Amino acid sequence: MFDALRKLFGSEKESSKQIAARRLQLVLVHDRASVSPEIMDKLREEIIGVISKYMDINRENMDISLANGDNDNSVALVANIPVSRMKHGK
Amino acid sequence: MSENKKHAEIVVITSGKGGVGKTTTTANIGVGLAMRDMKVALIDTDTGLRNLDLLLGLENRIMYDLVDVTEGRVPYKKALVPHKKFRNLFLLPTSQVKDKSSVNPDALMKLCDEMRSEFDYILIDCPAGIEQGFQTAIAGADCAIVVTMPEISAVRDADKIIGELGRADKDNIKLIVNRIRPQMVEQGDMLDMKDINDILSITCIGQVPDDEKVVTSTNRGEPVIMTEDSLAGRAYKNIVRRILGEDVEFMDLHKDTFLRRIKRAFGMN
Ligand SMILES: Nc1ncnc2c1ncn2[C@@H]1O[C@H](COP(=O)(O)OP(=O)(O)OP(=O)(O)O)[C@@H](O)[C@H]1O
Ligand SMILES: [Mg+2]
């Protein structure tokens, strides 16, 4: 409704409330992604546990971390896990 | 005593950011529940910054405080201050000592468990921040009410608090948006309840307007919910009804502004 009015009067300016909402959406994505080191360690161990069932992995060179996703609004869990040997399928 | 054993619901009122209205909310919901014949205890855990007594007009009746109880000097019943008007409403005041760690989470949890069988509701007024005082205040709670304001930093802090509550396995969380200024919302210059709801994804049980009557009623030591004709008082009454499980529509905070009348005149509203 308000947008319609604004267009009608030719002002395309974003209202301060829209700016606030947009800034909040963004900052919260990053706030929420700041996971504690303990949780990251636990996550890492559990991922290693699962993957090790199927393949031998090189723990020294693996890297699991949170990074910005493709668009501003997303966060991705990025895992780089070198595989040294596949196990035999059963 | 012939009274049936009760099983209180223990609610912590928290916010992260300071000054958004935790204590005001605690006092009003407390009075509101007591008006509905509930037996209510309010525990002030903002150690060193005693306020809830003032809002309730009980500052001259305090004999003992929370630290006296948790350190075993007096039983809690001796420290409870009954309200002057609502005899089923009681305040357990906080201590004015400076040491914030004087009450630990275990002690408060033990106290809550002890009090549970005597009350219908126990409301805990939490200090600002996320340090030890916050951890203590939430320890014994079954559920939490997060108070925030339509302002970017208050909403961000509320989100932080919601995260902290989740980490403490407190998953029953409700939101109250306080100090809404309808005219600014109307102009597109203030977040409204729906915006904040979308951002935080927490069930909202109330929106309270910014209302001068909150100040005048605080001056008198009578929470605004006791005054008949105030918008904020009505908002708090609705919150109390929702807490009691009633399905209440959200009221329209918008006064009849000029813009609104124009829109209506053009059939746009
Ligand atoms: N809806 C309202 N309309 C107008 N004033 C309000 C409203 N709610 C709270 N206030 C005022 O805002 C101030 C802060 O409120 P209150 O003490 O309840 O906040 P608080 O979150 O408990 O603060 P603290 O973090 O310091 O404990 C008080 O002066 C109070 O009167
Ligand atoms: Mg307070």
Coordinates of C-alpha atoms and ligand atoms in Angstrom, one line a residue:
Chain A
M1 CA 0.0 0.0 0.0
F2 CA 2.7 2.4 1.1
D3 CA 4.9 1.3 -1.8
A4 CA 2.1 2.1 -4.2
L5 CA 1.6 5.6 -2.8
R6 CA 5.3 6.2 -2.9
K7 CA 5.5 5.2 -6.6
L8 CA 2.5 7.4 -7.3
F9 CA 4.4 10.4 -6.0
G10 CA 7.5 9.4 -7.8
S11 CA 9.7 8.9 -4.7
E12 CA 11.4 5.5 -4.9
K13 CA 13.3 6.1 -1.7
E14 CA 13.6 3.2 0.7
S15 CA 11.9 4.0 4.0
S16 CA 14.1 4.0 7.1
K17 CA 12.1 1.0 8.4
Q18 CA 12.9 -1.0 5.2
I19 CA 16.6 0.0 5.6
A20 CA 16.5 -1.2 9.3
A21 CA 14.9 -4.5 8.4
R22 CA 17.4 -5.1 5.6
R23 CA 20.4 -4.3 7.8
L24 CA 19.0 -6.5 10.5
Q25 CA 18.4 -9.5 8.2
L26 CA 22.1 -9.2 7.1
V27 CA 23.7 -8.7 10.5
L28 CA 21.8 -11.6 12.1
V29 CA 22.9 -14.1 9.5
H30 CA 26.4 -13.3 10.6
D31 CA 25.7 -13.2 14.3
R32 CA 24.0 -16.5 14.1
A33 CA 26.9 -18.1 12.2
S34 CA 29.4 -17.3 14.9
V35 CA 29.4 -20.8 16.3
S36 CA 31.6 -21.4 19.4
P37 CA 35.0 -23.2 18.8
E38 CA 33.8 -26.1 21.0
I39 CA 30.8 -26.7 18.7
M40 CA 33.0 -26.5 15.6
D41 CA 35.4 -29.0 17.2
K42 CA 32.6 -31.4 17.9
L43 CA 31.1 -31.0 14.5
R44 CA 34.6 -31.7 13.0
E45 CA 35.0 -34.9 15.0
E46 CA 31.6 -36.2 14.1
I47 CA 32.1 -35.5 10.4
I48 CA 35.4 -37.3 10.5
G49 CA 33.7 -40.2 12.2
V50 CA 31.1 -40.6 9.5
I51 CA 33.4 -40.2 6.6
S52 CA 36.0 -42.6 8.0
K53 CA 33.5 -45.4 7.7
Y54 CA 33.7 -45.1 3.9
M55 CA 37.2 -43.7 3.2
D56 CA 40.5 -43.0 4.7
I57 CA 41.0 -39.3 5.0
N58 CA 44.0 -37.1 5.6
R59 CA 43.2 -35.3 8.8
E60 CA 46.2 -33.0 8.8
N61 CA 45.1 -31.2 5.7
M62 CA 41.4 -31.1 6.2
D63 CA 39.5 -27.8 6.7
I64 CA 36.0 -27.3 7.9
S65 CA 34.7 -23.8 8.3
L66 CA 31.8 -21.4 7.9
A67 CA 32.0 -19.0 5.1
N68 CA 29.8 -16.5 3.3
G69 CA 27.5 -18.2 0.8
D70 CA 26.8 -17.2 -2.8
N71 CA 24.6 -14.3 -1.9
D72 CA 25.0 -11.8 1.0
N73 CA 22.2 -13.5 2.9
S74 CA 23.6 -17.0 3.3
V75 CA 26.2 -18.9 5.2
A76 CA 27.8 -22.1 3.9
L77 CA 29.6 -24.9 5.7
V78 CA 32.7 -25.4 3.6
A79 CA 34.5 -28.7 4.0
N80 CA 37.7 -29.6 2.3
I81 CA 38.6 -33.2 3.2
P82 CA 41.5 -34.9 1.3
V83 CA 40.8 -38.6 0.8
S84 CA 43.9 -40.8 0.9
R85 CA 42.2 -44.1 0.1
M86 CA 38.7 -45.4 -0.6
K87 CA 37.7 -48.4 1.5
H88 CA 36.4 -51.6 -0.2
G89 CA 32.7 -51.6 -0.6
K90 CA 30.9 -54.4 1.3
Chain B
M1 CA -3.1 -26.0 55.0
S2 CA -6.0 -27.2 53.1
E3 CA -5.0 -25.6 49.9
N4 CA -4.3 -27.8 47.0
K5 CA -0.7 -28.1 45.9
K6 CA 0.0 -25.8 43.0
H7 CA 2.5 -26.2 40.2
A8 CA 3.8 -22.8 39.1
E9 CA 4.8 -22.0 35.6
I10 CA 8.2 -20.2 36.0
V11 CA 8.7 -17.4 33.4
V12 CA 11.9 -15.4 33.0
I13 CA 11.5 -11.9 31.4
T14 CA 14.7 -11.0 29.6
S15 CA 16.0 -8.8 26.7
G16 CA 19.7 -8.6 26.3
K17 CA 19.7 -4.9 25.8
G18 CA 19.1 -2.8 28.9
G19 CA 16.2 -0.4 29.4
V20 CA 13.8 -1.9 26.9
G21 CA 11.1 -2.6 29.5
K22 CA 11.8 -5.9 31.3
T23 CA 10.9 -4.6 34.8
T24 CA 7.9 -2.7 33.5
T25 CA 6.7 -5.9 31.8
T26 CA 7.3 -8.0 34.8
A27 CA 5.3 -5.7 37.1
N28 CA 2.4 -5.4 34.7
I29 CA 2.1 -9.1 33.9
G30 CA 2.4 -9.8 37.6
V31 CA -0.4 -7.5 38.5
G32 CA -2.5 -8.6 35.5
L33 CA -2.2 -12.3 36.5
A34 CA -3.1 -11.4 40.1
M35 CA -6.1 -9.5 38.9
R36 CA -7.2 -12.7 37.3
D37 CA -7.0 -14.5 40.7
M38 CA -3.7 -16.2 40.1
K39 CA -1.2 -16.5 42.9
V40 CA 1.9 -14.9 41.7
A41 CA 5.5 -14.4 42.9
L42 CA 7.8 -11.9 41.3
I43 CA 11.5 -12.4 41.8
D44 CA 13.8 -9.5 41.1
T45 CA 17.3 -10.9 40.1
D46 CA 18.8 -7.6 39.0
T47 CA 21.3 -7.7 41.8
G48 CA 22.6 -4.3 42.9
L49 CA 19.9 -2.4 40.9
R50 CA 16.7 -2.9 42.8
N51 CA 13.7 -1.5 40.8
L52 CA 10.8 -3.8 40.8
D53 CA 9.9 -2.8 44.3
L54 CA 9.5 0.8 43.1
L55 CA 7.3 0.0 40.2
L56 CA 5.0 -1.9 42.6
G57 CA 5.1 0.7 45.3
L58 CA 6.6 -1.7 47.8
E59 CA 9.9 0.0 48.4
N60 CA 9.2 0.7 52.1
R61 CA 8.1 -2.7 53.0
I62 CA 11.3 -4.7 52.3
M63 CA 12.8 -6.6 55.3
Y64 CA 14.9 -9.3 53.6
D65 CA 16.1 -9.9 50.1
L66 CA 17.0 -12.7 47.6
V67 CA 20.5 -13.1 48.9
D68 CA 19.2 -13.5 52.5
V69 CA 17.1 -16.4 51.1
T70 CA 19.7 -18.1 48.9
E71 CA 22.3 -17.9 51.6
G72 CA 19.9 -19.5 54.1
R73 CA 19.5 -16.6 56.5
V74 CA 15.7 -16.6 56.2
P75 CA 13.1 -18.9 54.6
Y76 CA 11.7 -17.4 51.4
K77 CA 8.3 -16.9 52.9
K78 CA 9.8 -14.4 55.3
A79 CA 11.3 -12.4 52.5
L80 CA 8.2 -12.2 50.3
V81 CA 6.5 -8.8 50.3
P82 CA 2.7 -9.0 49.8
H83 CA 1.2 -6.3 47.5
K84 CA -0.9 -3.7 49.2
K85 CA -3.9 -4.2 46.9
F86 CA -3.6 -7.6 45.4
R87 CA -3.1 -10.0 48.2
N88 CA -2.2 -12.9 46.0
L89 CA 0.8 -11.0 44.5
F90 CA 4.2 -11.2 46.2
L91 CA 7.6 -9.7 45.5
L92 CA 10.9 -11.3 46.4
P93 CA 13.2 -8.2 46.2
T94 CA 16.7 -8.3 45.0
S95 CA 19.7 -7.4 47.1
Q96 CA 21.3 -4.0 46.8
V97 CA 24.8 -5.4 47.3
K98 CA 27.2 -4.9 44.5
D99 CA 28.4 -8.4 44.0
K100 CA 26.5 -9.8 40.9
S101 CA 27.7 -13.3 41.5
S102 CA 26.1 -13.5 45.0
V103 CA 23.3 -15.6 43.6
N104 CA 24.3 -18.5 41.4
P105 CA 22.1 -20.5 39.0
D106 CA 21.9 -23.6 41.2
A107 CA 20.7 -21.5 44.2
L108 CA 17.9 -19.9 42.1
M109 CA 16.9 -23.2 40.6
K110 CA 16.6 -24.7 44.0
L111 CA 14.5 -21.7 45.2
C112 CA 12.2 -21.9 42.2
D113 CA 11.6 -25.6 42.8
E114 CA 10.8 -24.9 46.5
M115 CA 8.4 -22.1 45.6
R116 CA 6.7 -24.0 42.7
S117 CA 4.1 -25.7 44.8
E118 CA 2.8 -22.5 46.4
F119 CA 2.2 -20.4 43.3
D120 CA 0.4 -20.4 39.9
Y121 CA 3.1 -18.2 38.3
I122 CA 6.6 -17.2 39.2
L123 CA 8.0 -14.3 37.1
I124 CA 11.7 -13.6 37.1
D125 CA 12.9 -10.1 36.2
C126 CA 16.3 -10.6 34.5
P127 CA 19.2 -8.1 34.5
A128 CA 20.4 -6.8 31.1
G129 CA 23.3 -8.5 29.4
I130 CA 24.3 -12.1 28.9
E131 CA 26.7 -12.6 31.8
Q132 CA 26.3 -14.5 35.1
G133 CA 23.2 -12.6 36.2
F134 CA 21.4 -13.6 33.0
Q135 CA 22.5 -17.2 33.4
T136 CA 21.2 -17.2 37.0
A137 CA 17.9 -15.7 36.1
I138 CA 17.1 -18.2 33.3
A139 CA 18.3 -21.3 35.2
G140 CA 15.1 -22.2 36.9
A141 CA 12.7 -21.0 34.2
D142 CA 10.3 -23.2 32.2
C143 CA 9.8 -20.6 29.5
A144 CA 11.0 -17.1 28.6
I145 CA 9.5 -13.8 27.5
V146 CA 11.9 -11.8 25.4
V147 CA 11.2 -8.1 25.5
T148 CA 12.5 -5.9 22.7
M149 CA 11.9 -2.5 21.1
P150 CA 11.4 -1.6 17.5
E151 CA 14.9 -0.5 17.1
I152 CA 17.8 -2.2 15.3
S153 CA 20.1 -2.7 18.2
A154 CA 17.4 -4.0 20.5
V155 CA 16.2 -6.5 17.9
R156 CA 19.8 -7.7 17.3
D157 CA 20.3 -8.2 21.1
A158 CA 17.0 -10.1 21.3
D159 CA 18.2 -12.4 18.6
K160 CA 21.4 -13.0 20.6
I161 CA 19.3 -13.8 23.7
I162 CA 17.1 -16.2 21.8
G163 CA 20.3 -18.0 20.8
E164 CA 21.6 -18.1 24.3
L165 CA 18.2 -19.4 25.6
G166 CA 18.3 -22.2 23.0
R167 CA 21.8 -23.2 24.1
A168 CA 20.5 -23.4 27.7
D169 CA 17.7 -25.7 26.3
K170 CA 15.0 -23.1 27.0
D171 CA 13.0 -23.5 23.8
N172 CA 9.7 -22.1 24.9
I173 CA 10.2 -18.5 24.0
K174 CA 7.7 -15.7 23.5
L175 CA 8.2 -12.2 22.3
I176 CA 6.9 -8.8 23.4
V177 CA 7.6 -5.7 21.3
N178 CA 7.5 -2.7 23.6
R179 CA 7.4 1.1 23.0
I180 CA 5.9 1.0 19.6
R181 CA 5.2 4.5 18.2
P182 CA 2.3 4.0 15.8
Q183 CA 2.8 7.2 14.0
M184 CA 6.3 6.4 13.1
V185 CA 5.3 2.9 12.0
E186 CA 2.7 4.6 9.8
Q187 CA 5.3 6.8 8.2
G188 CA 7.5 3.8 7.5
D189 CA 10.0 5.0 10.0
M190 CA 9.7 2.2 12.6
L191 CA 9.7 -1.5 12.5
D192 CA 6.4 -2.9 13.6
M193 CA 5.5 -6.2 15.3
K194 CA 5.2 -8.1 12.0
D195 CA 8.6 -6.9 10.8
I196 CA 10.2 -8.0 14.0
N197 CA 8.3 -11.3 14.0
D198 CA 9.6 -12.0 10.5
I199 CA 13.2 -11.3 11.5
L200 CA 13.2 -13.2 14.8
S201 CA 10.7 -16.0 14.0
I202 CA 9.4 -16.1 17.6
T203 CA 5.8 -16.2 18.5
C204 CA 4.7 -12.7 19.6
I205 CA 2.3 -12.4 22.5
G206 CA 2.1 -8.6 22.6
Q207 CA 2.8 -5.2 21.2
V208 CA 2.9 -2.4 23.7
P209 CA 2.7 1.2 22.6
D210 CA 5.0 3.9 23.9
D211 CA 2.7 5.6 26.4
E212 CA 3.1 8.5 28.8
K213 CA 0.9 6.7 31.2
V214 CA 3.6 4.1 31.8
V215 CA 5.7 7.0 33.2
T216 CA 2.9 8.5 35.3
S217 CA 1.9 5.1 36.7
T218 CA 5.5 4.3 37.5
N219 CA 5.7 7.6 39.4
R220 CA 2.8 6.4 41.5
G221 CA 4.0 2.8 42.0
E222 CA 0.9 1.4 40.3
P223 CA 1.6 -0.5 37.1
V224 CA -0.2 0.9 34.1
I225 CA -2.4 -2.2 33.8
M226 CA -4.3 -0.9 36.9
T227 CA -5.4 2.2 35.0
E228 CA -8.6 1.8 33.0
D229 CA -8.1 4.0 30.1
S230 CA -4.6 3.6 28.8
L231 CA -3.5 2.0 25.6
A232 CA -0.5 0.4 27.2
G233 CA -2.6 -0.9 30.0
R234 CA -5.0 -2.5 27.5
A235 CA -2.0 -4.0 25.7
Y236 CA -0.8 -5.6 28.9
K237 CA -4.2 -6.9 29.7
N238 CA -4.3 -8.7 26.3
I239 CA -0.8 -10.1 27.0
V240 CA -2.1 -11.6 30.3
R241 CA -5.1 -13.1 28.6
R242 CA -2.8 -14.7 26.0
I243 CA -0.6 -16.1 28.7
L244 CA -3.7 -17.6 30.3
G245 CA -4.3 -19.4 27.0
E246 CA -7.0 -17.1 25.5
D247 CA -7.0 -16.3 21.8
V248 CA -7.0 -12.5 21.7
E249 CA -6.7 -10.5 18.5
F250 CA -3.9 -7.9 18.3
M251 CA -5.3 -4.4 18.9
D252 CA -4.9 -1.6 16.4
L253 CA -2.4 0.8 17.9
H254 CA -2.8 3.3 15.2
K255 CA -4.6 6.4 16.2
D256 CA -6.7 8.1 13.6
T257 CA -3.9 10.0 11.9
F258 CA -4.3 12.5 9.1
L259 CA -2.8 10.2 6.5
R260 CA -5.1 7.4 7.6
R261 CA -8.2 9.6 7.1
I262 CA -7.0 10.6 3.7
K263 CA -6.4 7.0 2.7
R264 CA -9.8 6.1 4.0
A265 CA -11.4 8.9 2.1
F266 CA -9.9 7.5 -1.1
G267 CA -11.1 4.1 -0.2
M268 CA -7.5 2.9 0.2
N269 CA -7.8 1.5 3.7
Ligands
LIG1 N1 5.6 1.2 26.9 C1 6.3 2.2 27.4 N2 6.0 3.5 27.2 C2 6.7 4.5 27.8 N3 7.8 4.3 28.6 C3 8.1 3.0 28.8 C4 7.4 1.9 28.3 N4 8.0 0.8 28.7 C5 9.1 1.2 29.5 N5 9.1 2.5 29.6 C6 10.1 3.3 30.3 O1 11.4 2.9 29.9 C7 12.3 2.9 31.0 C8 13.0 1.5 31.1 O2 12.0 0.6 31.5 P1 12.4 -0.7 32.4 O3 13.1 -0.2 33.7 O4 11.2 -1.5 32.6 O5 13.4 -1.4 31.5 P2 14.4 -2.6 31.9 O6 14.5 -3.4 30.6 O7 13.9 -3.3 33.1 O8 15.7 -1.9 32.2 P3 17.1 -2.5 32.8 O9 17.8 -3.2 31.7 O10 17.8 -1.3 33.3 O11 16.7 -3.4 33.9 C9 11.5 3.3 32.2 O12 11.7 4.6 32.5 C10 10.1 3.0 31.8 O13 9.2 3.9 32.5
MG2 MG 15.0 -3.8 34.9

